[in-house]
XYZ file of C-alpha atoms in Angstrom:
565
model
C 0.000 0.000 0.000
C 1.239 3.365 -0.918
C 0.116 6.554 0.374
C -3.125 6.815 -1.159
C -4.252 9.705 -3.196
C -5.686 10.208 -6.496
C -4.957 12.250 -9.610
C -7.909 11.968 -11.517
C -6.960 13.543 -14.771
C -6.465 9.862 -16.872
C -9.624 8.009 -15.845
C -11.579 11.655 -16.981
C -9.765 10.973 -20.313
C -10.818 7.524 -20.474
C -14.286 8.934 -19.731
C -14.240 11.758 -22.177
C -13.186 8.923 -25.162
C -15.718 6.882 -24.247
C -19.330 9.646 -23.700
C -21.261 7.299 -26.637
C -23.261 4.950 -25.538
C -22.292 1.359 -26.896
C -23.374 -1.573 -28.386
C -26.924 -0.489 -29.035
C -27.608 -2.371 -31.778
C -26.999 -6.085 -32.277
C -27.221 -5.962 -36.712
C -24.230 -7.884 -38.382
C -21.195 -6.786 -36.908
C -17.494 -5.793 -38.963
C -15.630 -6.810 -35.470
C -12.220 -8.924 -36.567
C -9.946 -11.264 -34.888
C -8.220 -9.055 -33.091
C -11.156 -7.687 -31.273
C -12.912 -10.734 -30.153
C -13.123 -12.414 -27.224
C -13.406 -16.305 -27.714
C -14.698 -18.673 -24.619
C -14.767 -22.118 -24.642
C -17.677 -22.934 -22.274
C -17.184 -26.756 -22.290
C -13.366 -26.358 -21.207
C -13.494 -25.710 -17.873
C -10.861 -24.609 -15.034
C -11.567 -24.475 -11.703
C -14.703 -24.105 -9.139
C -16.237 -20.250 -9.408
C -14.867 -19.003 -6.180
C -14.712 -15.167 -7.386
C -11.055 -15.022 -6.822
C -10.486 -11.353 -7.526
C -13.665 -9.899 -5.859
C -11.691 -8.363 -2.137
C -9.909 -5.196 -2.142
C -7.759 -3.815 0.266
C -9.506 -1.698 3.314
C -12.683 -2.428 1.148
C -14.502 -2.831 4.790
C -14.342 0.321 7.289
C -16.306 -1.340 10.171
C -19.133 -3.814 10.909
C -21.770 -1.275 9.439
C -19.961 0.253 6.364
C -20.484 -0.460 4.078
C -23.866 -1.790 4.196
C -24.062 -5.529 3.469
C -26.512 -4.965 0.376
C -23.362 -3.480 -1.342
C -21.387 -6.088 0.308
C -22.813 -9.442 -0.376
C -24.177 -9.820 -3.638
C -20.358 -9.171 -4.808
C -19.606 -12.581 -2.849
C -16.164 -11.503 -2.135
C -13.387 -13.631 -1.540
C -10.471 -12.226 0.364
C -10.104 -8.394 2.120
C -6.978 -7.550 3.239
C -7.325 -5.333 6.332
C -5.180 -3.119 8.899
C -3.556 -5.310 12.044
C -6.016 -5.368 14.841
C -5.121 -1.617 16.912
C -3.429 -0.587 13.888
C -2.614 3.396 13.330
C -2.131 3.189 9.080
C -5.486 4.214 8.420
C -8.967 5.631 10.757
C -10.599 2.576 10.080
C -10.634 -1.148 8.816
C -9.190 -2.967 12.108
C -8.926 -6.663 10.837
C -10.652 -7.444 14.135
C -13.346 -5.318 13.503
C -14.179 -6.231 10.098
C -13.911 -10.174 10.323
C -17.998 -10.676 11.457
C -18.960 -8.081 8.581
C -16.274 -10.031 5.759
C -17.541 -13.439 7.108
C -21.535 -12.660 6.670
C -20.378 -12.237 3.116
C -18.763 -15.378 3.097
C -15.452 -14.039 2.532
C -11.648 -14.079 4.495
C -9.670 -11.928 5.951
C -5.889 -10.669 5.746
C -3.988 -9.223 8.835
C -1.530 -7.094 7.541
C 0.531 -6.373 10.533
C 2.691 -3.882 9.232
C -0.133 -1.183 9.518
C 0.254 -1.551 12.885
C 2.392 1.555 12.402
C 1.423 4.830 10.884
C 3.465 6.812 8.530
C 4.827 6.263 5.062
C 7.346 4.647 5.260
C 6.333 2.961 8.205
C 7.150 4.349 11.967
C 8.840 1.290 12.671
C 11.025 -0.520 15.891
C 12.681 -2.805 16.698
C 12.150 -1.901 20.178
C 7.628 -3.398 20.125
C 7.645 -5.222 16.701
C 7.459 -8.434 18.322
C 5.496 -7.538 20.493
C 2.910 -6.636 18.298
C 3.382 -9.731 16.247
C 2.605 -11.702 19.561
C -0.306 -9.621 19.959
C -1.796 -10.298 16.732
C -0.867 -13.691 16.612
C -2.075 -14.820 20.214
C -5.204 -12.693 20.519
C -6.199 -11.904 16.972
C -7.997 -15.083 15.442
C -11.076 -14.846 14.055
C -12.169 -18.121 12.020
C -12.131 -16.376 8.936
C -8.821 -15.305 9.315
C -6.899 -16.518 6.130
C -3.203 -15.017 6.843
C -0.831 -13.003 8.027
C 0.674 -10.804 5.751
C 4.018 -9.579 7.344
C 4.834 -6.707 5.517
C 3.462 -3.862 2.991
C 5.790 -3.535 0.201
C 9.868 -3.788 1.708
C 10.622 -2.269 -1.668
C 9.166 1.048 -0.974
C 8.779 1.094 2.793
C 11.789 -1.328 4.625
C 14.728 1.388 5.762
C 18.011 0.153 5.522
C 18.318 1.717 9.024
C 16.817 -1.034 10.551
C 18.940 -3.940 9.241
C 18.290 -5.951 5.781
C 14.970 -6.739 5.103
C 15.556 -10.532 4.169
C 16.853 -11.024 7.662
C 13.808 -8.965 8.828
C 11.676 -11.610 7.282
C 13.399 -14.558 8.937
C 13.024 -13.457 12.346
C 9.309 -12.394 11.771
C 8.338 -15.499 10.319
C 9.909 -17.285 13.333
C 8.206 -15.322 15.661
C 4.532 -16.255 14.190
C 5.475 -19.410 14.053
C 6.896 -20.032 17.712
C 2.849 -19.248 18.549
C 1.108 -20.815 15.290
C 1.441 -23.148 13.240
C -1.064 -23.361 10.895
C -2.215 -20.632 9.899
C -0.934 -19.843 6.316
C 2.068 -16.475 5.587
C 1.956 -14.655 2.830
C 4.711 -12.384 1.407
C 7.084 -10.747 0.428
C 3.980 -8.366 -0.597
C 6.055 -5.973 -3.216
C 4.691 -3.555 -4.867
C 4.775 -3.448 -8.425
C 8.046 -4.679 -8.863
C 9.440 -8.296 -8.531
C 12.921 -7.880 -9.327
C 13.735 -8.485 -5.568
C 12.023 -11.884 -5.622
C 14.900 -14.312 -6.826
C 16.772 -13.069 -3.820
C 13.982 -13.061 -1.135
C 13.184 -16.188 -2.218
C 16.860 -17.788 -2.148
C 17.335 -16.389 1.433
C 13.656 -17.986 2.209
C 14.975 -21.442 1.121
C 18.303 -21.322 2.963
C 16.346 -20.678 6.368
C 13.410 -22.682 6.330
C 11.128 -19.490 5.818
C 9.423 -19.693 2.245
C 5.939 -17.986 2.688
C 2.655 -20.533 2.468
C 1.612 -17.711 -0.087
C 3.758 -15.998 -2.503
C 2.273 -12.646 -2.214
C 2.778 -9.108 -4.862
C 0.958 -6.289 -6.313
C -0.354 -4.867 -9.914
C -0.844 -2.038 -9.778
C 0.216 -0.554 -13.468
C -1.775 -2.509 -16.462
C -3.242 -5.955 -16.781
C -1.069 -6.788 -19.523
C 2.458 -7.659 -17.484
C 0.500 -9.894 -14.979
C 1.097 -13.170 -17.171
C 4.880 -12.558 -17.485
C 5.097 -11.476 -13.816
C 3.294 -15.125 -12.999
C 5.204 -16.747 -15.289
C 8.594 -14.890 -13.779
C 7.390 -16.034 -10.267
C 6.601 -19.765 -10.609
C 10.034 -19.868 -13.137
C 11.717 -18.505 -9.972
C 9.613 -21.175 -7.029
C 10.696 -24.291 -10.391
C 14.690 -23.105 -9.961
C 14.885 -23.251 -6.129
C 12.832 -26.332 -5.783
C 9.871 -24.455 -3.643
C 6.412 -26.646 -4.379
C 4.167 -24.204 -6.273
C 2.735 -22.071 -3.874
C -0.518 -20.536 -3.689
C -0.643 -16.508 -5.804
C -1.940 -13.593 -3.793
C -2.069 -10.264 -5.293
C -2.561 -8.352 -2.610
C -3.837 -4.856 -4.102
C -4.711 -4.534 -8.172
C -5.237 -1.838 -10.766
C -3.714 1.486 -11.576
C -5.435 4.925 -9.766
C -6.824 5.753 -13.130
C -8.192 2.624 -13.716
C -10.530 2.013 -10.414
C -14.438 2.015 -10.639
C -13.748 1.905 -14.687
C -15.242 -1.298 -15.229
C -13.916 -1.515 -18.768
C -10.443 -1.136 -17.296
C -11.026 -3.695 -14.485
C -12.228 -6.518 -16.944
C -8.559 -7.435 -17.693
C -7.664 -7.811 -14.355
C -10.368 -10.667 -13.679
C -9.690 -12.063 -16.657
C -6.074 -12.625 -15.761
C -6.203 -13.588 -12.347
C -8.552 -16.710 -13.583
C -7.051 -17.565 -16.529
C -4.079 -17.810 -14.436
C -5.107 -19.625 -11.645
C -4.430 -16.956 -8.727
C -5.808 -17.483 -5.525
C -6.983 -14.503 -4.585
C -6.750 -10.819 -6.074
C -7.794 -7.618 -4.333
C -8.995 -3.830 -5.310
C -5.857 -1.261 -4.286
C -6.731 1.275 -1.931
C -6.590 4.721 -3.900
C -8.896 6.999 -2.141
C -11.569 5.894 0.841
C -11.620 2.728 2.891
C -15.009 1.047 2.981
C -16.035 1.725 -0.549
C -14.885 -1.875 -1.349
C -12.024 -0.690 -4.031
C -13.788 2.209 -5.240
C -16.479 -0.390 -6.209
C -18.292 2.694 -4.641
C -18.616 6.377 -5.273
C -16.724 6.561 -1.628
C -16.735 5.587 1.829
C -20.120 4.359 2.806
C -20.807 5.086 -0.925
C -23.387 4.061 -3.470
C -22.441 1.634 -6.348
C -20.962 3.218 -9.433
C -20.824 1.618 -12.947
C -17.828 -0.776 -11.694
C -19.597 -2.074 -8.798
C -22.143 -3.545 -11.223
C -19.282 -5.307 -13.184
C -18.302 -6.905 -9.875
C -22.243 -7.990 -9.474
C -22.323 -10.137 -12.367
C -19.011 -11.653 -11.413
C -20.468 -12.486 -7.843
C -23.966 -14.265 -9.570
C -21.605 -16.577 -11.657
C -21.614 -19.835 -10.085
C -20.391 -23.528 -11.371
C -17.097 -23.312 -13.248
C -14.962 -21.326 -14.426
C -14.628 -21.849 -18.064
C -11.660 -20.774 -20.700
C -11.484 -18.091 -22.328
C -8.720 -16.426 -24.874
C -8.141 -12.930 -25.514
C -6.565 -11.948 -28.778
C -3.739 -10.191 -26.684
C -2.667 -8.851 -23.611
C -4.722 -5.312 -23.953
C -7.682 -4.527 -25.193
C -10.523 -7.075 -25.580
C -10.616 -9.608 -22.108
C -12.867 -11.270 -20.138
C -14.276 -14.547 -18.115
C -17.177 -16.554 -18.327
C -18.632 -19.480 -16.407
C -20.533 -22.268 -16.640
C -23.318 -23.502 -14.262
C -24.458 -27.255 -14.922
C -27.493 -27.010 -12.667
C -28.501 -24.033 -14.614
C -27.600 -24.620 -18.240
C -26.083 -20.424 -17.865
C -23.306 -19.288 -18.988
C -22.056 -16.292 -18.141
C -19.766 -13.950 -19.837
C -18.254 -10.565 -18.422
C -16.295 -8.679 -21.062
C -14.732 -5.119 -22.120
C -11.732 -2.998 -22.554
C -12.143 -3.342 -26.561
C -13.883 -0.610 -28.704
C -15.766 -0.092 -31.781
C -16.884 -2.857 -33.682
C -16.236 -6.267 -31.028
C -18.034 -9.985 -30.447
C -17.730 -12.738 -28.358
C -17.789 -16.014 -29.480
C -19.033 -18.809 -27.449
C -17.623 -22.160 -28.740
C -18.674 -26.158 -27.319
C -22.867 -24.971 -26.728
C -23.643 -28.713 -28.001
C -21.759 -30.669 -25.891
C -23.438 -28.441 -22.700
C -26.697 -29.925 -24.203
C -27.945 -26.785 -26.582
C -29.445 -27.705 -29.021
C -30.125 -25.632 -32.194
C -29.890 -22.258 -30.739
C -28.899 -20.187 -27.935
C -30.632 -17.327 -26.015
C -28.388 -14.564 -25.690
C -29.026 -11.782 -23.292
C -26.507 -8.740 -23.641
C -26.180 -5.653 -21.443
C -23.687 -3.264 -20.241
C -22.648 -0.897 -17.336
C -21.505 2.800 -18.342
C -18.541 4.217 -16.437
C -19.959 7.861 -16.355
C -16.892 7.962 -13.376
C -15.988 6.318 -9.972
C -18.049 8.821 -7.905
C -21.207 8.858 -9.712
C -23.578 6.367 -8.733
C -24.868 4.142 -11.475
C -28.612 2.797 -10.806
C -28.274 -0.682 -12.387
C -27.654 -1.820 -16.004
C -28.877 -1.382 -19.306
C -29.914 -4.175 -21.569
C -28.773 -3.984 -25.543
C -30.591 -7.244 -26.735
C -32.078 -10.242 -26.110
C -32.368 -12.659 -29.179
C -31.828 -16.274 -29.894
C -28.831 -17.136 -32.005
C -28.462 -20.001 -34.309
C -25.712 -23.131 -33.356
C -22.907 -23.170 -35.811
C -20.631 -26.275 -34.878
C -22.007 -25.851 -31.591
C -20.975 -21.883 -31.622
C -22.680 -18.808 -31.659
C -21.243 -14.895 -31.892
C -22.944 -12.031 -30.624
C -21.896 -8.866 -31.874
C -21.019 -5.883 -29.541
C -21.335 -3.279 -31.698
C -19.466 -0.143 -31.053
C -17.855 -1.261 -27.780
C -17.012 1.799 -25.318
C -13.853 0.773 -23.751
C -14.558 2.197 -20.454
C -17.868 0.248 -20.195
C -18.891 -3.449 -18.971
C -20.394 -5.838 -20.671
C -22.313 -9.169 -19.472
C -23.804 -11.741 -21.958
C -26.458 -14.678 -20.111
C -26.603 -17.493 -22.556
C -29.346 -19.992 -21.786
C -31.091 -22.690 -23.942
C -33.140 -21.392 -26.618
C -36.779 -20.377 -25.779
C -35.774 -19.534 -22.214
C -37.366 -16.000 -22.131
C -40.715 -16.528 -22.935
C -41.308 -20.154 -21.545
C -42.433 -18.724 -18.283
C -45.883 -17.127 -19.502
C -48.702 -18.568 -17.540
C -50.099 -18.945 -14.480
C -48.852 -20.313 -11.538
C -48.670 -20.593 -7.458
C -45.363 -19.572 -6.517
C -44.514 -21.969 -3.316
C -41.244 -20.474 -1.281
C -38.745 -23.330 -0.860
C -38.170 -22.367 2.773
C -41.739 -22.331 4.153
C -43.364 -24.724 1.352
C -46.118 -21.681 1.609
C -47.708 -19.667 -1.470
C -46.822 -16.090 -1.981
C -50.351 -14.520 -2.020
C -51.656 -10.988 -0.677
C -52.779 -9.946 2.738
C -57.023 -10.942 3.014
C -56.705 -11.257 -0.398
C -57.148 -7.679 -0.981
C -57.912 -6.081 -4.302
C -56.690 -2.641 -3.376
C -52.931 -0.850 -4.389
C -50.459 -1.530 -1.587
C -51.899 -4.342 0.041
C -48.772 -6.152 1.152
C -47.680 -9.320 -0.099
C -46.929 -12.517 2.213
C -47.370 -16.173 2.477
C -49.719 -18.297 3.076
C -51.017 -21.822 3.492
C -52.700 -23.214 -0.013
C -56.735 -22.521 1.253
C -57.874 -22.130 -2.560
C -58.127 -18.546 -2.885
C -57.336 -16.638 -6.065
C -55.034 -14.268 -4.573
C -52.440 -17.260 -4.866
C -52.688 -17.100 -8.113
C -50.077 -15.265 -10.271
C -49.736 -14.618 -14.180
C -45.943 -14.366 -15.702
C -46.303 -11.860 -18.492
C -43.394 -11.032 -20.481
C -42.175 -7.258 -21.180
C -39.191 -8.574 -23.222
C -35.735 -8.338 -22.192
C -35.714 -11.159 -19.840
C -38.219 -9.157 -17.368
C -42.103 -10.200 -16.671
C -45.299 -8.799 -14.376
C -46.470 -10.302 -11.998
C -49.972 -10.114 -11.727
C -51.823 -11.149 -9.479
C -54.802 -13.202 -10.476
C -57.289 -11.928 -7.951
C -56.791 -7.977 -7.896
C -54.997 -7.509 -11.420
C -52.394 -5.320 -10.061
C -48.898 -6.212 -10.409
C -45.753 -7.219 -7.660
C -44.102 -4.305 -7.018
C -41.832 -3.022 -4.279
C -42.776 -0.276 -1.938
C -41.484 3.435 -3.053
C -39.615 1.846 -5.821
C -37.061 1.724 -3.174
C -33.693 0.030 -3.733
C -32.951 -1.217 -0.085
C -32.926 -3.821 1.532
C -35.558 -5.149 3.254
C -38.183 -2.521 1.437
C -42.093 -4.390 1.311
C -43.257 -5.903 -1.635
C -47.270 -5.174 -2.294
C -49.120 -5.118 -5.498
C -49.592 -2.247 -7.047
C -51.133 -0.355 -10.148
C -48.944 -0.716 -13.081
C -46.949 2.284 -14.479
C -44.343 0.088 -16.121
C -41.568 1.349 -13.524
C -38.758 -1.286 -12.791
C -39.598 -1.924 -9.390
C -42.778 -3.284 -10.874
C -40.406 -6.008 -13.717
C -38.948 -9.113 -12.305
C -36.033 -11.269 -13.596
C -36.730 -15.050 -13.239
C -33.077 -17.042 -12.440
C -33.045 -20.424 -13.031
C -31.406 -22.021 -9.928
C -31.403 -25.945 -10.281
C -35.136 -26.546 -10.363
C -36.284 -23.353 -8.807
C -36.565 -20.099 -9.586
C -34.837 -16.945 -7.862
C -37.312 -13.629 -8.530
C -34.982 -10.516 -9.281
C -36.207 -6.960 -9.012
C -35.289 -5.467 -12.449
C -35.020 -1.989 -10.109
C -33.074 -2.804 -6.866
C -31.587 -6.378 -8.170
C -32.825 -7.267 -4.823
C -34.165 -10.762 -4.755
C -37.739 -11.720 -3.422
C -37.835 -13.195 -0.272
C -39.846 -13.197 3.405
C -39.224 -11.421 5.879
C -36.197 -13.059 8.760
C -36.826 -16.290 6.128
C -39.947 -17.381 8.440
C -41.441 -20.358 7.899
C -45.080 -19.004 9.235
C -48.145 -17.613 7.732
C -48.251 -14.415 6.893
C -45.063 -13.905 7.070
C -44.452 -10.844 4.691
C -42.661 -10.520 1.598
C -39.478 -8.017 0.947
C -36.171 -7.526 -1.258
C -33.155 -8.489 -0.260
C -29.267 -9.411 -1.757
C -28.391 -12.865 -2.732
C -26.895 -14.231 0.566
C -28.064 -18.325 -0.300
C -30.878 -18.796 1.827
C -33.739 -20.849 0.782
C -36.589 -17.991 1.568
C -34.820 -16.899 -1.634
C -35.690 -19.914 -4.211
C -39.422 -20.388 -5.689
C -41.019 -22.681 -7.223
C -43.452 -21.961 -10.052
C -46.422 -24.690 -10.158
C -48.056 -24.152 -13.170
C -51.982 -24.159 -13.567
């Protein structure tokens, strides 16, 4: 971590390259080679476990920022200040580790911020001290590792001995009280030349780190070689391949770009690293600048990290035609028959080809739902996406290629592929029965009035548990209830969590259009407004339990299923 601040002027020239809106059309497209992105959905390589979805200090304290922000991301790793630490007002490790962990994600002590200052206000005279102080009473279960220092490269003073020898005593010391839990280092910054030698001295004294542990912080495009520099260097000195940890990612100018952050994921899964997270540029608890600041409302990026955190399955291949410009990744859920593709950083005239649809079971076509995310900058808020098309595309060899036509390269793109027919399958009517309670969603005395609240209920025969899927295109349907003719809605169009869901008179607003998500077979109901998913209220299993919005966190007042009559 360097001392964070922000000179703005090259993400407002991304910005100001990039005001057209893209990809509006999806007619024949002139996009070459060189500016596709190819994914082989059948080849797969590795679990979905959202490697590169932490950031550093993303987490400020158990309440910011709020979990809606938080969870739907499904973050993997934050990296966090020691427990008491003086680098920064806010993101204790301790503090954080209930808030990370309700997301379902780890935690990183980095002990060096014990100390304030850059470079650090460092002694010999407490450092071990403080390490036995973080190891003995700091242990939450989440806790993945310690991370002993914060870039040596910029911040280790030759005034206090070699850093190498620095290391070896450290390491000693954590492990004289644990033994288990995992080390990570030598944490440099964006520069590895000092690795050979770390890593010799590491060998010699029995102190090679459970996690070899850098930054990127300049481009995407040197990660490969760096990687490829790295496990050349473990291969030489006989070191087992050891898990990758990038501690802190992406360039100042590139944060809450989401065309500029595409690369990054791509990388880090294509390559098999562990875990990846957001640099700290400007506030803690805006999870990387996923947020237009601390305690912040999503921006366009945030929404790129969103469809990241829904893919689930595998992790499937896919091949950029070089190191900048067009990336992404894509995955591949069985249960679901959805792929999912994330892509950007190309411009003009671009496509993705999706190769091996047959041997996933497609048959003759594929329905292709494309939208983006605009970058209008990392502190403006960005209410939710915007859809381009939704079309079903003809199997060639088992392939299909959509066409992104005039591709802004500041701007996110996400492409849903599901078996043909899969957007308009769902008119009819049906009882939705919620997997938790194995009750019917219905409305409160079976009221015919606006904002009558909607709930659950035992199946007693009465039309208000009756509900027609109409499509409005795009993926998105009413839902209208059979008994009153209004339509599902959520209360004040409101995008938090936990806002009521009633029926309501409809004036074709977004909090009135729900997404149906296949999940195995059931059903999750996504407001097309909030992206808040339908659920009851503390998941009770009682009547008239009421219904509300609320993020993706896996629980089963969160699946439907749709019995058709």
């Amino acid at each position: 971590m360097r001392r964070r601040t922000l000179a703005a002027s090259a993400a407002l020239t991304l910005l100001a390259a990039g005001a057209t809106v893209a990809g509006l059309t999806n007619t024949a497209s002139a996009a070459t080679a060189a500016n596709t992105l190819v994914v082989n959905a059948a080849t797969t390589l590795r679990p979905v476990t959202h490697v590169a979805s932490g950031s550093l200090y993303g987490l400020a304290n158990d309440s910011t920022p709020a979990d809606q922000y938080v969870s739907p991301l499904h973050p993997n790793t934050f990296v966090q200040m020691a427990a008491g630490g003086r680098q920064q007002a806010a993101g204790d490790v301790q503090v954080v580790a209930a808030k990370a962990a309700r997301a379902g994600a780890k935690v990183v002590d980095r002990m060096s911020d014990y100390y304030p200052g850059w470079p650090y206000q460092f002694s010999w005279n407490n450092w071990l001290s403080v390490v036995d102080q973080q190891v003995q009473n700091v242990h939450p279960a989440n806790l993945a590792s310690y991370e002993l220092w914060n870039e040596p490269d910029n911040t280790w003073l030759s005034a206090n001995g070699s850093f190498n020898d620095f290391w070896v005593r450290t390491y000693r010391e954590v492990r004289a009280h644990n033994t288990s839990t995992p080390i990570q280092g030598p944490s440099f910054s964006d520069n590895i030349s000092g690795m050979q030698s770390f890593l010799s001295n590491a060998v010699a004294t029995n102190t090679v780190p459970d996690i070899i542990a850098w930054h990127e912080l300049e481009s995407s495009s040197k990660i490969a070689g760096d990687v490829a520099t790295v496990t050349g260097i473990e291969a030489s000195l006989g070191i087992s391949p050891r898990p990758i940890a990038i501690e802190e990612y992406a360039a100042p100018s590139q944060v809450g770009i989401p065309g500029q952050l595409v690369g990054y994921i791509a990388k880090f899964e294509r390559l098999g690293v562990h875990d990846a997270e957001l640099a700290f540029w400007n506030g803690y608890g805006a999870l990387g600048d996923l947020l237009t600041g601390t305690g912040g409302q999503p921006n366009g990026a945030w929404w790129l990290y969103k469809w990241y955190g829904d893919m689930s399955g595998q992790m499937v291949q896919t091949v950029a035609p070089a190191q900048t410009g067009i990336d992404g990744a894509a995955s591949y859920d069985a249960s679901t028959h959805l792929v999912s593709v994330i892509a950007g950083g190309g411009s003009g005239a671009a496509a993705v080809t999706v190769n091996g649809l047959s041997s996933l079971g497609f048959t003759g076509s594929a329905h292709v739902k494309l939208e983006y995310t605009p970058s209008p900058g990392r502190t403006t808020a960005v209410s939710g996406p915007t859809t381009i098309s939704e079309q079903d595309y003809p199997l060639s060899n088992g392939s299909i290629s959509v066409p992104v036509n005039n591709m802004n390269s500041a701007y996110g793109y996400h492409l849903l592929i599901t078996p043909a027919g899969s957007s308009t399958s769902l008119n009819g009517t049906y009882k939705l029965v919620n997997a938790n309670s194995r009750l019917l969603l219905g409305v409160q005395y079976a009221s015919t009035a606006p904002g009558a609240v909607a709930l659950q209920w035992t199946d007693n025969g009465t039309r208000d548990h009756l509900w027609d899927l109409v499509s409005t295109g795009n993926g998105y349907y009413r839902i209208v209830n059979d008994n009153s003719g209004l339509v599902l809605g959520v209360a004040g169009a409101s995008t938090s969590y936990g806002a009521a869901v009633q029926q309501q008179t409809d004036t074709g607003s977004a909090s009135q259009r729900w997404q149906l998500l296949p999940s195995g077979s059931q059903y999750k109901i996504r407001n097309q407004n909030s992206g808040l998913l339908l659920g009851i209220l503390n998941a009770s299993t009682s009547p008239g339990a009421t219904a509300l919005q609320w993020g993706d966190n896996g629980t089963a007042d969160h699946l439907w299923s749709l019995n058709r009559q």
